Amino acid sequence: MKKNLTLLLAAALVAVLAGCGKPAAPKLEFKNTDVTGLGYAREFALTDHTGHPRTLADYKGKLVLMFFGYTQCPDVCPTTMADMAQVMQAMGPQADQVQVLFVTVDPERDTQALLAQYVPAFDKRFVGLYGDAAATARVAKEFKVYYAKVEGETDSSYTVDHTAGTYVFDREGKIRLFVRHGEKPAAIVHDLKLLLS
């Protein structure tokens, strides 16, 4: 009898202790590429289209979507920016917790004035970022973004080949997702809502 009682108490103790463990957090099912813990794409130091110096820390508390492009891009950049505008619209009131950043890879032509005209035309909340050639190269290296000038018929008619994709940071400023060019806005909205939940 005493032995049975001891076994019963031991079993009860094990059951209680098992219930004390912290349950595993459910794995988020993203539609885009989960790059959580990536060893790069951690920081930048650039100037925004209003002339203020900016770093990733300035946007802490918001989800950040960061895209590299240039204002005279004929296809990928305006398409991506239009998609991001649709994303913001679909987010409704939660859009206030999202910041879209457009980083130019064409510091030669993309002046502060030009970025101030181009970027907010898609959504007034969007921010254009630029730096000189050295700062642009540093940020591109940190984010592993490829860009290269392709000569045109005249000195000013060149294009820029560049990586087409968007990095997504959570509200703590940690890299979480990579969105490939051409991803549907609905899939992006899905993932942003998961990160905000």
JSON list of C-alpha atoms in Angstrom, two decimals:
[
{"chain": "A", "resi": 1, "resn": "MET", "atom": "CA", "xyz": [0.00, 0.00, 0.00]},
{"chain": "A", "resi": 2, "resn": "LYS", "atom": "CA", "xyz": [2.78, 2.41, 1.01]},
{"chain": "A", "resi": 3, "resn": "LYS", "atom": "CA", "xyz": [4.72, 1.48, -2.17]},
{"chain": "A", "resi": 4, "resn": "ASN", "atom": "CA", "xyz": [1.64, 2.14, -4.36]},
{"chain": "A", "resi": 5, "resn": "LEU", "atom": "CA", "xyz": [1.08, 5.52, -2.67]},
{"chain": "A", "resi": 6, "resn": "THR", "atom": "CA", "xyz": [4.74, 6.47, -3.28]},
{"chain": "A", "resi": 7, "resn": "LEU", "atom": "CA", "xyz": [4.44, 5.52, -6.96]},
{"chain": "A", "resi": 8, "resn": "LEU", "atom": "CA", "xyz": [1.18, 7.47, -7.26]},
{"chain": "A", "resi": 9, "resn": "LEU", "atom": "CA", "xyz": [2.75, 10.56, -5.69]},
{"chain": "A", "resi": 10, "resn": "ALA", "atom": "CA", "xyz": [5.82, 10.25, -7.93]},
{"chain": "A", "resi": 11, "resn": "ALA", "atom": "CA", "xyz": [3.60, 9.99, -11.02]},
{"chain": "A", "resi": 12, "resn": "ALA", "atom": "CA", "xyz": [1.59, 13.02, -9.91]},
{"chain": "A", "resi": 13, "resn": "LEU", "atom": "CA", "xyz": [4.79, 15.00, -9.31]},
{"chain": "A", "resi": 14, "resn": "VAL", "atom": "CA", "xyz": [6.09, 14.14, -12.80]},
{"chain": "A", "resi": 15, "resn": "ALA", "atom": "CA", "xyz": [2.78, 15.24, -14.33]},
{"chain": "A", "resi": 16, "resn": "VAL", "atom": "CA", "xyz": [2.88, 18.57, -12.44]},
{"chain": "A", "resi": 17, "resn": "LEU", "atom": "CA", "xyz": [6.50, 19.23, -13.41]},
{"chain": "A", "resi": 18, "resn": "ALA", "atom": "CA", "xyz": [5.79, 18.36, -17.04]},
{"chain": "A", "resi": 19, "resn": "GLY", "atom": "CA", "xyz": [3.08, 21.02, -17.05]},
{"chain": "A", "resi": 20, "resn": "CYS", "atom": "CA", "xyz": [5.56, 23.64, -15.78]},
{"chain": "A", "resi": 21, "resn": "GLY", "atom": "CA", "xyz": [7.65, 23.65, -18.96]},
{"chain": "A", "resi": 22, "resn": "LYS", "atom": "CA", "xyz": [7.14, 26.56, -21.34]},
{"chain": "A", "resi": 23, "resn": "PRO", "atom": "CA", "xyz": [5.17, 25.36, -24.38]},
{"chain": "A", "resi": 24, "resn": "ALA", "atom": "CA", "xyz": [7.03, 25.61, -27.67]},
{"chain": "A", "resi": 25, "resn": "ALA", "atom": "CA", "xyz": [6.09, 28.69, -29.69]},
{"chain": "A", "resi": 26, "resn": "PRO", "atom": "CA", "xyz": [4.16, 27.72, -32.80]},
{"chain": "A", "resi": 27, "resn": "LYS", "atom": "CA", "xyz": [6.24, 27.99, -35.99]},
{"chain": "A", "resi": 28, "resn": "LEU", "atom": "CA", "xyz": [5.01, 30.82, -38.17]},
{"chain": "A", "resi": 29, "resn": "GLU", "atom": "CA", "xyz": [4.00, 29.67, -41.65]},
{"chain": "A", "resi": 30, "resn": "PHE", "atom": "CA", "xyz": [5.34, 32.41, -43.90]},
{"chain": "A", "resi": 31, "resn": "LYS", "atom": "CA", "xyz": [4.57, 32.58, -47.62]},
{"chain": "A", "resi": 32, "resn": "ASN", "atom": "CA", "xyz": [7.91, 34.29, -48.31]},
{"chain": "A", "resi": 33, "resn": "THR", "atom": "CA", "xyz": [11.45, 33.09, -47.56]},
{"chain": "A", "resi": 34, "resn": "ASP", "atom": "CA", "xyz": [12.16, 32.95, -43.81]},
{"chain": "A", "resi": 35, "resn": "VAL", "atom": "CA", "xyz": [15.70, 34.29, -43.27]},
{"chain": "A", "resi": 36, "resn": "THR", "atom": "CA", "xyz": [15.50, 34.70, -39.50]},
{"chain": "A", "resi": 37, "resn": "GLY", "atom": "CA", "xyz": [18.99, 34.75, -37.99]},
{"chain": "A", "resi": 38, "resn": "LEU", "atom": "CA", "xyz": [20.71, 35.79, -41.21]},
{"chain": "A", "resi": 39, "resn": "GLY", "atom": "CA", "xyz": [24.31, 36.85, -40.51]},
{"chain": "A", "resi": 40, "resn": "TYR", "atom": "CA", "xyz": [24.14, 39.97, -42.68]},
{"chain": "A", "resi": 41, "resn": "ALA", "atom": "CA", "xyz": [21.63, 42.73, -43.60]},
{"chain": "A", "resi": 42, "resn": "ARG", "atom": "CA", "xyz": [21.91, 44.14, -40.09]},
{"chain": "A", "resi": 43, "resn": "GLU", "atom": "CA", "xyz": [22.39, 47.91, -40.40]},
{"chain": "A", "resi": 44, "resn": "PHE", "atom": "CA", "xyz": [22.71, 50.90, -42.69]},
{"chain": "A", "resi": 45, "resn": "ALA", "atom": "CA", "xyz": [23.63, 54.58, -42.42]},
{"chain": "A", "resi": 46, "resn": "LEU", "atom": "CA", "xyz": [22.06, 56.68, -45.18]},
{"chain": "A", "resi": 47, "resn": "THR", "atom": "CA", "xyz": [20.18, 59.96, -45.67]},
{"chain": "A", "resi": 48, "resn": "ASP", "atom": "CA", "xyz": [16.44, 60.13, -46.26]},
{"chain": "A", "resi": 49, "resn": "HIS", "atom": "CA", "xyz": [14.71, 62.18, -48.95]},
{"chain": "A", "resi": 50, "resn": "THR", "atom": "CA", "xyz": [14.06, 64.99, -46.46]},
{"chain": "A", "resi": 51, "resn": "GLY", "atom": "CA", "xyz": [17.80, 65.29, -45.71]},
{"chain": "A", "resi": 52, "resn": "HIS", "atom": "CA", "xyz": [17.84, 63.51, -42.32]},
{"chain": "A", "resi": 53, "resn": "PRO", "atom": "CA", "xyz": [20.45, 60.82, -41.51]},
{"chain": "A", "resi": 54, "resn": "ARG", "atom": "CA", "xyz": [18.81, 57.43, -40.97]},
{"chain": "A", "resi": 55, "resn": "THR", "atom": "CA", "xyz": [19.71, 54.02, -39.58]},
{"chain": "A", "resi": 56, "resn": "LEU", "atom": "CA", "xyz": [17.60, 50.90, -39.10]},
{"chain": "A", "resi": 57, "resn": "ALA", "atom": "CA", "xyz": [17.22, 51.78, -35.39]},
{"chain": "A", "resi": 58, "resn": "ASP", "atom": "CA", "xyz": [15.17, 54.87, -36.37]},
{"chain": "A", "resi": 59, "resn": "TYR", "atom": "CA", "xyz": [12.34, 52.56, -37.42]},
{"chain": "A", "resi": 60, "resn": "LYS", "atom": "CA", "xyz": [12.30, 50.30, -34.34]},
{"chain": "A", "resi": 61, "resn": "GLY", "atom": "CA", "xyz": [8.73, 49.46, -33.37]},
{"chain": "A", "resi": 62, "resn": "LYS", "atom": "CA", "xyz": [7.64, 49.10, -37.00]},
{"chain": "A", "resi": 63, "resn": "LEU", "atom": "CA", "xyz": [8.00, 46.35, -39.55]},
{"chain": "A", "resi": 64, "resn": "VAL", "atom": "CA", "xyz": [10.49, 47.55, -42.17]},
{"chain": "A", "resi": 65, "resn": "LEU", "atom": "CA", "xyz": [10.40, 46.56, -45.85]},
{"chain": "A", "resi": 66, "resn": "MET", "atom": "CA", "xyz": [13.64, 47.54, -47.58]},
{"chain": "A", "resi": 67, "resn": "PHE", "atom": "CA", "xyz": [14.01, 47.52, -51.36]},
{"chain": "A", "resi": 68, "resn": "PHE", "atom": "CA", "xyz": [17.05, 48.50, -53.47]},
{"chain": "A", "resi": 69, "resn": "GLY", "atom": "CA", "xyz": [16.40, 50.20, -56.81]},
{"chain": "A", "resi": 70, "resn": "TYR", "atom": "CA", "xyz": [16.69, 53.46, -58.71]},
{"chain": "A", "resi": 71, "resn": "THR", "atom": "CA", "xyz": [14.26, 56.09, -59.95]},
{"chain": "A", "resi": 72, "resn": "GLN", "atom": "CA", "xyz": [14.95, 55.66, -63.68]},
{"chain": "A", "resi": 73, "resn": "CYS", "atom": "CA", "xyz": [14.45, 51.89, -63.56]},
{"chain": "A", "resi": 74, "resn": "PRO", "atom": "CA", "xyz": [12.03, 51.04, -66.38]},
{"chain": "A", "resi": 75, "resn": "ASP", "atom": "CA", "xyz": [10.29, 48.00, -64.91]},
{"chain": "A", "resi": 76, "resn": "VAL", "atom": "CA", "xyz": [11.24, 46.16, -61.69]},
{"chain": "A", "resi": 77, "resn": "CYS", "atom": "CA", "xyz": [11.39, 49.20, -59.39]},
{"chain": "A", "resi": 78, "resn": "PRO", "atom": "CA", "xyz": [8.11, 50.93, -60.25]},
{"chain": "A", "resi": 79, "resn": "THR", "atom": "CA", "xyz": [6.35, 47.54, -60.26]},
{"chain": "A", "resi": 80, "resn": "THR", "atom": "CA", "xyz": [7.71, 46.69, -56.80]},
{"chain": "A", "resi": 81, "resn": "MET", "atom": "CA", "xyz": [6.83, 50.12, -55.42]},
{"chain": "A", "resi": 82, "resn": "ALA", "atom": "CA", "xyz": [3.30, 49.88, -56.81]},
{"chain": "A", "resi": 83, "resn": "ASP", "atom": "CA", "xyz": [2.96, 46.42, -55.21]},
{"chain": "A", "resi": 84, "resn": "MET", "atom": "CA", "xyz": [4.15, 47.87, -51.88]},
{"chain": "A", "resi": 85, "resn": "ALA", "atom": "CA", "xyz": [1.52, 50.60, -52.16]},
{"chain": "A", "resi": 86, "resn": "GLN", "atom": "CA", "xyz": [-1.11, 47.85, -52.61]},
{"chain": "A", "resi": 87, "resn": "VAL", "atom": "CA", "xyz": [0.30, 46.07, -49.55]},
{"chain": "A", "resi": 88, "resn": "MET", "atom": "CA", "xyz": [-0.07, 49.23, -47.46]},
{"chain": "A", "resi": 89, "resn": "GLN", "atom": "CA", "xyz": [-3.65, 49.69, -48.66]},
{"chain": "A", "resi": 90, "resn": "ALA", "atom": "CA", "xyz": [-4.52, 46.06, -47.83]},
{"chain": "A", "resi": 91, "resn": "MET", "atom": "CA", "xyz": [-2.99, 46.39, -44.34]},
{"chain": "A", "resi": 92, "resn": "GLY", "atom": "CA", "xyz": [-5.63, 48.97, -43.43]},
{"chain": "A", "resi": 93, "resn": "PRO", "atom": "CA", "xyz": [-4.99, 50.63, -40.04]},
{"chain": "A", "resi": 94, "resn": "GLN", "atom": "CA", "xyz": [-2.05, 48.25, -39.44]},
{"chain": "A", "resi": 95, "resn": "ALA", "atom": "CA", "xyz": [-0.16, 50.02, -42.25]},
{"chain": "A", "resi": 96, "resn": "ASP", "atom": "CA", "xyz": [0.87, 52.60, -39.64]},
{"chain": "A", "resi": 97, "resn": "GLN", "atom": "CA", "xyz": [3.05, 49.85, -38.13]},
{"chain": "A", "resi": 98, "resn": "VAL", "atom": "CA", "xyz": [4.88, 49.29, -41.43]},
{"chain": "A", "resi": 99, "resn": "GLN", "atom": "CA", "xyz": [7.68, 51.35, -43.02]},
{"chain": "A", "resi": 100, "resn": "VAL", "atom": "CA", "xyz": [8.72, 50.92, -46.65]},
{"chain": "A", "resi": 101, "resn": "LEU", "atom": "CA", "xyz": [12.26, 52.07, -47.50]},
{"chain": "A", "resi": 102, "resn": "PHE", "atom": "CA", "xyz": [13.55, 52.55, -51.06]},
{"chain": "A", "resi": 103, "resn": "VAL", "atom": "CA", "xyz": [17.37, 52.55, -51.20]},
{"chain": "A", "resi": 104, "resn": "THR", "atom": "CA", "xyz": [18.87, 53.92, -54.40]},
{"chain": "A", "resi": 105, "resn": "VAL", "atom": "CA", "xyz": [21.69, 52.07, -56.15]},
{"chain": "A", "resi": 106, "resn": "ASP", "atom": "CA", "xyz": [22.17, 55.05, -58.48]},
{"chain": "A", "resi": 107, "resn": "PRO", "atom": "CA", "xyz": [23.74, 57.75, -56.29]},
{"chain": "A", "resi": 108, "resn": "GLU", "atom": "CA", "xyz": [24.99, 59.58, -59.37]},
{"chain": "A", "resi": 109, "resn": "ARG", "atom": "CA", "xyz": [21.51, 60.55, -60.60]},
{"chain": "A", "resi": 110, "resn": "ASP", "atom": "CA", "xyz": [19.16, 59.95, -57.65]},
{"chain": "A", "resi": 111, "resn": "THR", "atom": "CA", "xyz": [19.44, 63.23, -55.80]},
{"chain": "A", "resi": 112, "resn": "GLN", "atom": "CA", "xyz": [17.53, 64.06, -52.64]},
{"chain": "A", "resi": 113, "resn": "ALA", "atom": "CA", "xyz": [15.10, 66.19, -54.67]},
{"chain": "A", "resi": 114, "resn": "LEU", "atom": "CA", "xyz": [14.44, 63.41, -57.18]},
{"chain": "A", "resi": 115, "resn": "LEU", "atom": "CA", "xyz": [13.87, 60.81, -54.45]},
{"chain": "A", "resi": 116, "resn": "ALA", "atom": "CA", "xyz": [11.56, 63.24, -52.62]},
{"chain": "A", "resi": 117, "resn": "GLN", "atom": "CA", "xyz": [9.45, 63.45, -55.76]},
{"chain": "A", "resi": 118, "resn": "TYR", "atom": "CA", "xyz": [9.58, 59.78, -56.81]},
{"chain": "A", "resi": 119, "resn": "VAL", "atom": "CA", "xyz": [9.26, 57.69, -53.64]},
{"chain": "A", "resi": 120, "resn": "PRO", "atom": "CA", "xyz": [6.27, 59.34, -51.87]},
{"chain": "A", "resi": 121, "resn": "ALA", "atom": "CA", "xyz": [4.38, 59.37, -55.19]},
{"chain": "A", "resi": 122, "resn": "PHE", "atom": "CA", "xyz": [3.64, 55.67, -54.53]},
{"chain": "A", "resi": 123, "resn": "ASP", "atom": "CA", "xyz": [2.62, 56.24, -50.90]},
{"chain": "A", "resi": 124, "resn": "LYS", "atom": "CA", "xyz": [3.29, 59.37, -48.86]},
{"chain": "A", "resi": 125, "resn": "ARG", "atom": "CA", "xyz": [4.62, 57.22, -45.99]},
{"chain": "A", "resi": 126, "resn": "PHE", "atom": "CA", "xyz": [7.39, 55.66, -48.11]},
{"chain": "A", "resi": 127, "resn": "VAL", "atom": "CA", "xyz": [10.94, 56.90, -47.49]},
{"chain": "A", "resi": 128, "resn": "GLY", "atom": "CA", "xyz": [13.71, 57.20, -50.07]},
{"chain": "A", "resi": 129, "resn": "LEU", "atom": "CA", "xyz": [17.28, 56.65, -48.85]},
{"chain": "A", "resi": 130, "resn": "TYR", "atom": "CA", "xyz": [20.54, 57.61, -50.53]},
{"chain": "A", "resi": 131, "resn": "GLY", "atom": "CA", "xyz": [24.25, 57.98, -49.89]},
{"chain": "A", "resi": 132, "resn": "ASP", "atom": "CA", "xyz": [27.35, 58.86, -51.86]},
{"chain": "A", "resi": 133, "resn": "ALA", "atom": "CA", "xyz": [29.06, 56.17, -53.94]},
{"chain": "A", "resi": 134, "resn": "ALA", "atom": "CA", "xyz": [31.06, 54.85, -50.93]},
{"chain": "A", "resi": 135, "resn": "ALA", "atom": "CA", "xyz": [28.02, 54.69, -48.60]},
{"chain": "A", "resi": 136, "resn": "THR", "atom": "CA", "xyz": [25.95, 52.99, -51.32]},
{"chain": "A", "resi": 137, "resn": "ALA", "atom": "CA", "xyz": [28.69, 50.38, -51.82]},
{"chain": "A", "resi": 138, "resn": "ARG", "atom": "CA", "xyz": [28.91, 49.75, -48.04]},
{"chain": "A", "resi": 139, "resn": "VAL", "atom": "CA", "xyz": [25.18, 49.21, -47.66]},
{"chain": "A", "resi": 140, "resn": "ALA", "atom": "CA", "xyz": [25.00, 47.02, -50.77]},
{"chain": "A", "resi": 141, "resn": "LYS", "atom": "CA", "xyz": [27.85, 44.89, -49.41]},
{"chain": "A", "resi": 142, "resn": "GLU", "atom": "CA", "xyz": [26.17, 44.53, -46.00]},
{"chain": "A", "resi": 143, "resn": "PHE", "atom": "CA", "xyz": [22.90, 43.47, -47.65]},
{"chain": "A", "resi": 144, "resn": "LYS", "atom": "CA", "xyz": [24.62, 41.36, -50.34]},
{"chain": "A", "resi": 145, "resn": "VAL", "atom": "CA", "xyz": [22.91, 43.39, -53.04]},
{"chain": "A", "resi": 146, "resn": "TYR", "atom": "CA", "xyz": [24.43, 43.27, -56.52]},
{"chain": "A", "resi": 147, "resn": "TYR", "atom": "CA", "xyz": [24.31, 46.41, -58.66]},
{"chain": "A", "resi": 148, "resn": "ALA", "atom": "CA", "xyz": [26.22, 47.42, -61.79]},
{"chain": "A", "resi": 149, "resn": "LYS", "atom": "CA", "xyz": [26.00, 50.30, -64.22]},
{"chain": "A", "resi": 150, "resn": "VAL", "atom": "CA", "xyz": [25.16, 49.31, -67.81]},
{"chain": "A", "resi": 151, "resn": "GLU", "atom": "CA", "xyz": [26.31, 51.98, -70.27]},
{"chain": "A", "resi": 152, "resn": "GLY", "atom": "CA", "xyz": [23.67, 53.54, -72.55]},
{"chain": "A", "resi": 153, "resn": "GLU", "atom": "CA", "xyz": [23.92, 55.54, -75.76]},
{"chain": "A", "resi": 154, "resn": "THR", "atom": "CA", "xyz": [24.84, 58.67, -73.78]},
{"chain": "A", "resi": 155, "resn": "ASP", "atom": "CA", "xyz": [26.63, 59.21, -70.45]},
{"chain": "A", "resi": 156, "resn": "SER", "atom": "CA", "xyz": [23.34, 59.89, -68.67]},
{"chain": "A", "resi": 157, "resn": "SER", "atom": "CA", "xyz": [21.20, 57.20, -70.32]},
{"chain": "A", "resi": 158, "resn": "TYR", "atom": "CA", "xyz": [22.71, 54.21, -68.51]},
{"chain": "A", "resi": 159, "resn": "THR", "atom": "CA", "xyz": [20.68, 51.60, -66.64]},
{"chain": "A", "resi": 160, "resn": "VAL", "atom": "CA", "xyz": [21.61, 49.76, -63.44]},
{"chain": "A", "resi": 161, "resn": "ASP", "atom": "CA", "xyz": [21.37, 45.99, -63.10]},
{"chain": "A", "resi": 162, "resn": "HIS", "atom": "CA", "xyz": [20.54, 45.15, -59.49]},
{"chain": "A", "resi": 163, "resn": "THR", "atom": "CA", "xyz": [19.23, 42.53, -57.10]},
{"chain": "A", "resi": 164, "resn": "ALA", "atom": "CA", "xyz": [15.44, 42.62, -57.10]},
{"chain": "A", "resi": 165, "resn": "GLY", "atom": "CA", "xyz": [13.96, 41.62, -53.77]},
{"chain": "A", "resi": 166, "resn": "THR", "atom": "CA", "xyz": [12.78, 43.10, -50.49]},
{"chain": "A", "resi": 167, "resn": "TYR", "atom": "CA", "xyz": [14.12, 42.51, -46.98]},
{"chain": "A", "resi": 168, "resn": "VAL", "atom": "CA", "xyz": [11.60, 42.48, -44.13]},
{"chain": "A", "resi": 169, "resn": "PHE", "atom": "CA", "xyz": [12.59, 43.32, -40.55]},
{"chain": "A", "resi": 170, "resn": "ASP", "atom": "CA", "xyz": [10.46, 42.77, -37.46]},
{"chain": "A", "resi": 171, "resn": "ARG", "atom": "CA", "xyz": [9.63, 45.46, -34.91]},
{"chain": "A", "resi": 172, "resn": "GLU", "atom": "CA", "xyz": [12.87, 44.75, -33.03]},
{"chain": "A", "resi": 173, "resn": "GLY", "atom": "CA", "xyz": [14.91, 45.48, -36.16]},
{"chain": "A", "resi": 174, "resn": "LYS", "atom": "CA", "xyz": [15.77, 41.81, -36.75]},
{"chain": "A", "resi": 175, "resn": "ILE", "atom": "CA", "xyz": [15.84, 40.41, -40.28]},
{"chain": "A", "resi": 176, "resn": "ARG", "atom": "CA", "xyz": [12.97, 37.96, -40.83]},
{"chain": "A", "resi": 177, "resn": "LEU", "atom": "CA", "xyz": [12.00, 37.58, -44.49]},
{"chain": "A", "resi": 178, "resn": "PHE", "atom": "CA", "xyz": [13.19, 37.96, -48.06]},
{"chain": "A", "resi": 179, "resn": "VAL", "atom": "CA", "xyz": [10.47, 38.73, -50.61]},
{"chain": "A", "resi": 180, "resn": "ARG", "atom": "CA", "xyz": [11.34, 37.80, -54.18]},
{"chain": "A", "resi": 181, "resn": "HIS", "atom": "CA", "xyz": [10.48, 40.18, -56.99]},
{"chain": "A", "resi": 182, "resn": "GLY", "atom": "CA", "xyz": [7.02, 39.50, -58.39]},
{"chain": "A", "resi": 183, "resn": "GLU", "atom": "CA", "xyz": [5.54, 38.13, -55.16]},
{"chain": "A", "resi": 184, "resn": "LYS", "atom": "CA", "xyz": [1.81, 38.84, -54.93]},
{"chain": "A", "resi": 185, "resn": "PRO", "atom": "CA", "xyz": [0.83, 41.61, -52.48]},
{"chain": "A", "resi": 186, "resn": "ALA", "atom": "CA", "xyz": [-1.58, 39.20, -50.71]},
{"chain": "A", "resi": 187, "resn": "ALA", "atom": "CA", "xyz": [1.31, 36.90, -49.72]},
{"chain": "A", "resi": 188, "resn": "ILE", "atom": "CA", "xyz": [3.26, 39.87, -48.35]},
{"chain": "A", "resi": 189, "resn": "VAL", "atom": "CA", "xyz": [0.24, 41.11, -46.39]},
{"chain": "A", "resi": 190, "resn": "HIS", "atom": "CA", "xyz": [-0.23, 37.59, -44.96]},
{"chain": "A", "resi": 191, "resn": "ASP", "atom": "CA", "xyz": [3.35, 37.56, -43.65]},
{"chain": "A", "resi": 192, "resn": "LEU", "atom": "CA", "xyz": [3.26, 41.10, -42.28]},
{"chain": "A", "resi": 193, "resn": "LYS", "atom": "CA", "xyz": [0.10, 40.32, -40.33]},
{"chain": "A", "resi": 194, "resn": "LEU", "atom": "CA", "xyz": [1.81, 37.21, -38.89]},
{"chain": "A", "resi": 195, "resn": "LEU", "atom": "CA", "xyz": [4.78, 39.32, -37.78]},
{"chain": "A", "resi": 196, "resn": "LEU", "atom": "CA", "xyz": [2.44, 41.83, -36.14]},
{"chain": "A", "resi": 197, "resn": "SER", "atom": "CA", "xyz": [0.40, 39.19, -34.33]}
]
